[in-house]
mmCIF file of C-alpha atoms in Angstrom:
data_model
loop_
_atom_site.group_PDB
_atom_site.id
_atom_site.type_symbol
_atom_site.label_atom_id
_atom_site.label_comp_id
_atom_site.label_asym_id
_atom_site.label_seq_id
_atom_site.Cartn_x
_atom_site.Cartn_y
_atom_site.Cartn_z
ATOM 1 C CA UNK A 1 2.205 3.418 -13.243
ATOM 2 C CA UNK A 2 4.907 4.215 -15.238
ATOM 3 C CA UNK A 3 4.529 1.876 -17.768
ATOM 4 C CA UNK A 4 7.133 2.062 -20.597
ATOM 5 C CA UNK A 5 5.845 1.664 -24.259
ATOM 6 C CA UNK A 6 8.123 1.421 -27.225
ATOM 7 C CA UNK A 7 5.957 2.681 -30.291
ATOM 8 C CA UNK A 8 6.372 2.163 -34.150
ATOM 9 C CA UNK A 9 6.497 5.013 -36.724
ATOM 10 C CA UNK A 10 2.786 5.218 -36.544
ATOM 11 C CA UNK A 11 2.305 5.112 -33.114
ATOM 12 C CA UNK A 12 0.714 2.013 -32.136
ATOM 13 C CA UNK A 13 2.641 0.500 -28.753
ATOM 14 C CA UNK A 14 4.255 -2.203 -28.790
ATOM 15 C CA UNK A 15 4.451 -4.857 -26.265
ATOM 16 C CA UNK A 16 1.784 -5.720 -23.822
ATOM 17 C CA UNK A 17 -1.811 -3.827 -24.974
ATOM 18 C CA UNK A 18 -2.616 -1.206 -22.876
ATOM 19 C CA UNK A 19 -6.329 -2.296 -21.192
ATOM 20 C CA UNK A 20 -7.426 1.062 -19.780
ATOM 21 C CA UNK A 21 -11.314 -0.665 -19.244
ATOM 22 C CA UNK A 22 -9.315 -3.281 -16.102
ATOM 23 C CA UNK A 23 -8.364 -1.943 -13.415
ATOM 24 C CA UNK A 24 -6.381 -3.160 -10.026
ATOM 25 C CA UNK A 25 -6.979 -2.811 -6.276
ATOM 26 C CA UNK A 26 -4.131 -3.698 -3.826
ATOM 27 C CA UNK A 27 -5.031 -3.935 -0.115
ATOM 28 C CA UNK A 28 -2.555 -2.876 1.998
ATOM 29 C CA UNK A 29 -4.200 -1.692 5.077
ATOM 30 C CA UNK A 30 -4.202 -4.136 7.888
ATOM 31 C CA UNK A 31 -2.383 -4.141 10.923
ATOM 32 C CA UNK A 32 -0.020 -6.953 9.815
ATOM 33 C CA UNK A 33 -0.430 -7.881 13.840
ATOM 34 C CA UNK A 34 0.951 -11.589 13.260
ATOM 35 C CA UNK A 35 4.108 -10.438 10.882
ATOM 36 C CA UNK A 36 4.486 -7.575 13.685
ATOM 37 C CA UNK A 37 5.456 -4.799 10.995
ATOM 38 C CA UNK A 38 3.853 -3.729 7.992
ATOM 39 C CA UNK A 39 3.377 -6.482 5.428
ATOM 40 C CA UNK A 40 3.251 -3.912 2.782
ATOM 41 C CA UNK A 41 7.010 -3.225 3.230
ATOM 42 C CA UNK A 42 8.758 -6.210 3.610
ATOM 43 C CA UNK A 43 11.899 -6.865 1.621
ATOM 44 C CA UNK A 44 11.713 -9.597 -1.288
ATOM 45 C CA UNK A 45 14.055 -9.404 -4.338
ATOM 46 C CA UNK A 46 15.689 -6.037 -4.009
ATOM 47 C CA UNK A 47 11.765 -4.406 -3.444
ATOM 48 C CA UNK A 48 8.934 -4.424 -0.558
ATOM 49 C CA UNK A 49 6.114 -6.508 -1.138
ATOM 50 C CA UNK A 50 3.880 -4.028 -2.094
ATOM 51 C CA UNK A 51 6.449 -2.554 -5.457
ATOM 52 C CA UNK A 52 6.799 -6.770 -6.307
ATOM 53 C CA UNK A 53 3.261 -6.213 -6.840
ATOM 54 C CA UNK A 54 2.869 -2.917 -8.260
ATOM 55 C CA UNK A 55 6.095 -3.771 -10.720
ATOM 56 C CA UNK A 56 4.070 -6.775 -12.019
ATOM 57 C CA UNK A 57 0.794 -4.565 -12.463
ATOM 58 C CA UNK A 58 2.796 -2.119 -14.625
ATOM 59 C CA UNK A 59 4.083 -5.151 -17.005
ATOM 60 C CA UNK A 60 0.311 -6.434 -17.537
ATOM 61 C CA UNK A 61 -1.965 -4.707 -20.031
ATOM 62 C CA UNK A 62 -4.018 -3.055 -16.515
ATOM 63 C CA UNK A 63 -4.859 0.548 -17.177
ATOM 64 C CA UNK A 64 -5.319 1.645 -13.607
ATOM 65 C CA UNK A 65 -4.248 0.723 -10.230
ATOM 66 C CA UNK A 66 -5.096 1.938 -6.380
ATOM 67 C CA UNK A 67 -3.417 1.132 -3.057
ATOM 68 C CA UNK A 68 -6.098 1.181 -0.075
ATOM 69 C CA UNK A 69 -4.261 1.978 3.140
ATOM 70 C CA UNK A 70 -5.117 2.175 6.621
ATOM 71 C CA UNK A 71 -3.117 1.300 9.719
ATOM 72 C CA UNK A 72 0.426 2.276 8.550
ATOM 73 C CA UNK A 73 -0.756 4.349 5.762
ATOM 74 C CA UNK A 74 1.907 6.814 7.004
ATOM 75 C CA UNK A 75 4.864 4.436 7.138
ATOM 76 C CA UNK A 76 3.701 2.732 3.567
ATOM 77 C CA UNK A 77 3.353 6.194 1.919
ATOM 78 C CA UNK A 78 6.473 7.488 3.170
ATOM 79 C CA UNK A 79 8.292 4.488 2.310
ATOM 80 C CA UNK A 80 7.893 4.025 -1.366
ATOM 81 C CA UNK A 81 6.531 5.306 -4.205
ATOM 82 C CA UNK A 82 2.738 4.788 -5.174
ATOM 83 C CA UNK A 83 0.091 5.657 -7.790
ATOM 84 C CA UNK A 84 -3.601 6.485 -6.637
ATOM 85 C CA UNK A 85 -4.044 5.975 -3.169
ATOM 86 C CA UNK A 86 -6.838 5.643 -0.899
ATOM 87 C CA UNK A 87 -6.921 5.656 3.193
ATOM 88 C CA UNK A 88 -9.485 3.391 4.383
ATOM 89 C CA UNK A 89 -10.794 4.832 7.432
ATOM 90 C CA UNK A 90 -13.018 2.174 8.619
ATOM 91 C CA UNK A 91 -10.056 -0.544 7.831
ATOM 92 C CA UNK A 92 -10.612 -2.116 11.454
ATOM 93 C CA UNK A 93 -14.098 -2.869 10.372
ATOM 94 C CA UNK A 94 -12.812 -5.532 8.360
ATOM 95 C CA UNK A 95 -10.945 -6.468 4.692
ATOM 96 C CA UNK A 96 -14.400 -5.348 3.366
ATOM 97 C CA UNK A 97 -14.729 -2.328 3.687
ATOM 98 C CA UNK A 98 -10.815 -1.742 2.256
ATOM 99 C CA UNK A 99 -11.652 -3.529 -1.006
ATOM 100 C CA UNK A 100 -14.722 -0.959 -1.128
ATOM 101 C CA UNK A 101 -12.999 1.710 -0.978
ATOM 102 C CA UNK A 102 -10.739 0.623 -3.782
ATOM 103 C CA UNK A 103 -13.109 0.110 -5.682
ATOM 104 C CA UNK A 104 -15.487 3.305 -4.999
ATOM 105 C CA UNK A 105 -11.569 4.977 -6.410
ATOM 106 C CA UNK A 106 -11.931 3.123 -9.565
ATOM 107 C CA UNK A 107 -12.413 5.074 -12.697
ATOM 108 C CA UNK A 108 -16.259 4.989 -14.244
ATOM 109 C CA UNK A 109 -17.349 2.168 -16.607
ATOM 110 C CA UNK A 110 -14.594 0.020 -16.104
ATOM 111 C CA UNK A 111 -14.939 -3.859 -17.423
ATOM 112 C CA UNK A 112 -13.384 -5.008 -13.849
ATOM 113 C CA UNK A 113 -10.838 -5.034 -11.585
ATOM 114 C CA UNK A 114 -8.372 -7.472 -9.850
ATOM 115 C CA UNK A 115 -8.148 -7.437 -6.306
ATOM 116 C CA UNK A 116 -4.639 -7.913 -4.698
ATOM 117 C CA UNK A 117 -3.428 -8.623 -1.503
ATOM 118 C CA UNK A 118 -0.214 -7.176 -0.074
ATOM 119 C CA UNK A 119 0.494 -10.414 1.560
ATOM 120 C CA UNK A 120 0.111 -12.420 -1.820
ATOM 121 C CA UNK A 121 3.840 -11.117 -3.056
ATOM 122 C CA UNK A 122 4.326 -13.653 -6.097
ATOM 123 C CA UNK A 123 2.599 -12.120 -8.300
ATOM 124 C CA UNK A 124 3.224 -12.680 -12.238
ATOM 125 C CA UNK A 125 2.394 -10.253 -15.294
ATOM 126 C CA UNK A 126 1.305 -13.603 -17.111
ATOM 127 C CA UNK A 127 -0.946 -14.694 -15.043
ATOM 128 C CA UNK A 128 -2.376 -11.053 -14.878
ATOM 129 C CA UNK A 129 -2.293 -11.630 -18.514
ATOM 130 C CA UNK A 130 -4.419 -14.738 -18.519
ATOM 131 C CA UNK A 131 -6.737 -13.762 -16.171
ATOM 132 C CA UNK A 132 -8.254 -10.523 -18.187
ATOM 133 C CA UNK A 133 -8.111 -12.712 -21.483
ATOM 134 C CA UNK A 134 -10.612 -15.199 -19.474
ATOM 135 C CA UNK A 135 -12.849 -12.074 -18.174
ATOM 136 C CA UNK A 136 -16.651 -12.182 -18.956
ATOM 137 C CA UNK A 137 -19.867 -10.063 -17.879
ATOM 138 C CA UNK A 138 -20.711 -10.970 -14.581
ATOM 139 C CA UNK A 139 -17.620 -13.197 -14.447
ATOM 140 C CA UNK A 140 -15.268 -13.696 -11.349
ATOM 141 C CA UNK A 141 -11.376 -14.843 -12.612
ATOM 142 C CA UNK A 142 -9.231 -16.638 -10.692
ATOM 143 C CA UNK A 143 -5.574 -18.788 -11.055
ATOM 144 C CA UNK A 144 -5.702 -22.139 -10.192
ATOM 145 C CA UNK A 145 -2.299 -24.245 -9.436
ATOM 146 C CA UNK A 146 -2.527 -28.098 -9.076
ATOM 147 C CA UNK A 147 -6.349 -26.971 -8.832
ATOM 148 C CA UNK A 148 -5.541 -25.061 -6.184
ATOM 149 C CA UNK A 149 -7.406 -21.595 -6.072
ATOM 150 C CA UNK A 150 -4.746 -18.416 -6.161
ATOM 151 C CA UNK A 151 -4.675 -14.531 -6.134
ATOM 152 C CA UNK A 152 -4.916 -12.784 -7.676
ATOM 153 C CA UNK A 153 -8.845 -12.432 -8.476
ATOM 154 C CA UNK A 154 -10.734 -10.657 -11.267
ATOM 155 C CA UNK A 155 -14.226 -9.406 -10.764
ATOM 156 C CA UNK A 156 -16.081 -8.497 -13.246
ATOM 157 C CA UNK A 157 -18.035 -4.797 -13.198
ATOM 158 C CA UNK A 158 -20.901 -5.928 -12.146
ATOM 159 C CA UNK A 159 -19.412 -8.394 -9.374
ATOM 160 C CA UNK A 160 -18.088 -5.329 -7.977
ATOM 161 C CA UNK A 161 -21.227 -3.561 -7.745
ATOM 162 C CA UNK A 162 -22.464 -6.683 -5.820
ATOM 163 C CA UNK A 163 -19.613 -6.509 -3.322
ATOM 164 C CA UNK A 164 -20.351 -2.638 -2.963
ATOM 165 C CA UNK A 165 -23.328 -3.578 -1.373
ATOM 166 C CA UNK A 166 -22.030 -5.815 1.424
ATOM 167 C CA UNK A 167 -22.137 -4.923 4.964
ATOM 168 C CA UNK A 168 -19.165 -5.120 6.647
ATOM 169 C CA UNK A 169 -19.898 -8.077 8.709
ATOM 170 C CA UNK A 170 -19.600 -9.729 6.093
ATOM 171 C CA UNK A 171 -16.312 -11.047 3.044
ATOM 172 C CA UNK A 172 -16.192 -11.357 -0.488
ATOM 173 C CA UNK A 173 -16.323 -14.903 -0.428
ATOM 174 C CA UNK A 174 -19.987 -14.081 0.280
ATOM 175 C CA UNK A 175 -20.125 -13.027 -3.455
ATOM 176 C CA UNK A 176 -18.055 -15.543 -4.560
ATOM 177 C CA UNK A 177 -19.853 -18.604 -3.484
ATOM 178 C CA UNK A 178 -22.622 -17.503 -4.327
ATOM 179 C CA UNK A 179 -23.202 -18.904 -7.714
ATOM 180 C CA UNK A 180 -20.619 -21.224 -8.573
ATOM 181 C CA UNK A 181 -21.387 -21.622 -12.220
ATOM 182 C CA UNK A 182 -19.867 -17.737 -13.014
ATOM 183 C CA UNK A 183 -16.799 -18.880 -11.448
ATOM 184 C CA UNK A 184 -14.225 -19.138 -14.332
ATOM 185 C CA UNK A 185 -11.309 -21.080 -13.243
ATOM 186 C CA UNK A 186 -7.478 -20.138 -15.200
ATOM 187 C CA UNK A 187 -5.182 -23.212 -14.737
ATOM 188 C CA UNK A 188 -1.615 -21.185 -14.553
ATOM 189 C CA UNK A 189 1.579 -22.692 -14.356
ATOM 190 C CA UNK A 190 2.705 -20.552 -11.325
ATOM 191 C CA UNK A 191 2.491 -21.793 -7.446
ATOM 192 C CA UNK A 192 3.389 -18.418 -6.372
ATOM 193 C CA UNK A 193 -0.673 -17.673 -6.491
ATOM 194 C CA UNK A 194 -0.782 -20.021 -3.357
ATOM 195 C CA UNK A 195 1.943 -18.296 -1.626
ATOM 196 C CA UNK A 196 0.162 -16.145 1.504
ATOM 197 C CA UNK A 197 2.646 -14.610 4.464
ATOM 198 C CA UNK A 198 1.369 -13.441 7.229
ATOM 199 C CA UNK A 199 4.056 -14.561 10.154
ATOM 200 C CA UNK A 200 7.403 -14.129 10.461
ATOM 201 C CA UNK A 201 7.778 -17.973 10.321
ATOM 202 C CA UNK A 202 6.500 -17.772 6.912
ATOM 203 C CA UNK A 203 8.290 -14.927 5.720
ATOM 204 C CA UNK A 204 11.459 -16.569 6.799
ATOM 205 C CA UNK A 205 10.419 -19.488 4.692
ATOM 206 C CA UNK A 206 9.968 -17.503 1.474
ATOM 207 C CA UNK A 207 13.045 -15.751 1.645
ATOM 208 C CA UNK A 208 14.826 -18.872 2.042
ATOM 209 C CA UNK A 209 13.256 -21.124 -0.197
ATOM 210 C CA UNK A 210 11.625 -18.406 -2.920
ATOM 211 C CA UNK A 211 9.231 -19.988 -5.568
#
């Protein structure tokens, strides 16, 4: 990721701490058939979506991060820079079977992973922050905002292994409704967890009235 780490005369970084056991998946392989072009690469703040997201990955304490890709996987990958990337081929199937494949990438034994979505561009290396320092065995993470549920979401290890198992017919919300009491809210002072773009109405709105 890139990740710049100033070091003192022994060594030990300084700055954010360098969490190689959390890892991040960022889904970026839908058609984007409301916005009309790729989601992934539309301009916000001198960067696509998809680098606003990455660039706030590589200021959080996340040790490793993969971008699933499937309809314009040629377009994204051509288009900007990326670290470990994974083509979905089954994307049409359903957001499902994307964030398994992001997370069949993932590196063994990892604690968890956060699961981002391309069209979710607001995203903030504090609340990243937060979120891990929240993260429990068997745990799902996620920011709230005026109690408002945001992304992005943390899943715990074995969470993950519990989404692995879903059939494509079905989401993740499967997973994470299904016990409420392992659902461990983060109040964060950022609304840009609620912002989600998916037209060109709404992108129109965020570039003239940005969070």
């Amino acid at each position: 990721m890139g990740r710049r780490r100033r070091c003192t005369d022994r060594g030990r970084p300084v700055g954010p701490t360098f969490n190689e056991m959390i890892s991040a998946i960022v889904l970026a392989a839908g058609k984007s058939e409301r916005m009309g072009r790729p989601k992934a690469l539309l301009p916000f703040r001198g960067r696509t979506f998809v680098e606003n997201i990455l660039d706030a990955i590589s200021r959080s304490s996340i040790g490793h991060a993969v971008v699933v890709v499937g309809h314009h996987h040629e377009e994204i990958e051509r288009s900007v820079p990326l670290p470990s990337v994974v083509f979905n081929p089954d994307y049409e199937q359903g957001m499902i079977t994307s964030f398994q494949a992001g997370i069949r990438a993932l590196p063994p034994n990892m604690t968890g992973s956060f699961l981002f979505l391309v069209d979710h561009p607001l995203v903030d290396a504090a609340v990243i922050e937060a979120l891990i320092a929240s993260l429990a065995p068997s745990r799902i993470v996620l920011p709230t905002y005026q109690r408002w549920r945001g992304h992005p979401v943390l899943f715990a290890s074995e969470v993950l292994q519990e989404i692995l198992a879903l059939p494509a017919s079905q989401g993740a919300n499967i997973v994470v409704r299904k016990d409420p009491n392992r659902i461990i809210e983060v109040p964060v002072n950022a609304p840009g967890i609620l912002v989600d773009v998916d037209t060109p109405e709404q992108f129109k709105l965020l570039t003239k009235d940005p969070i």
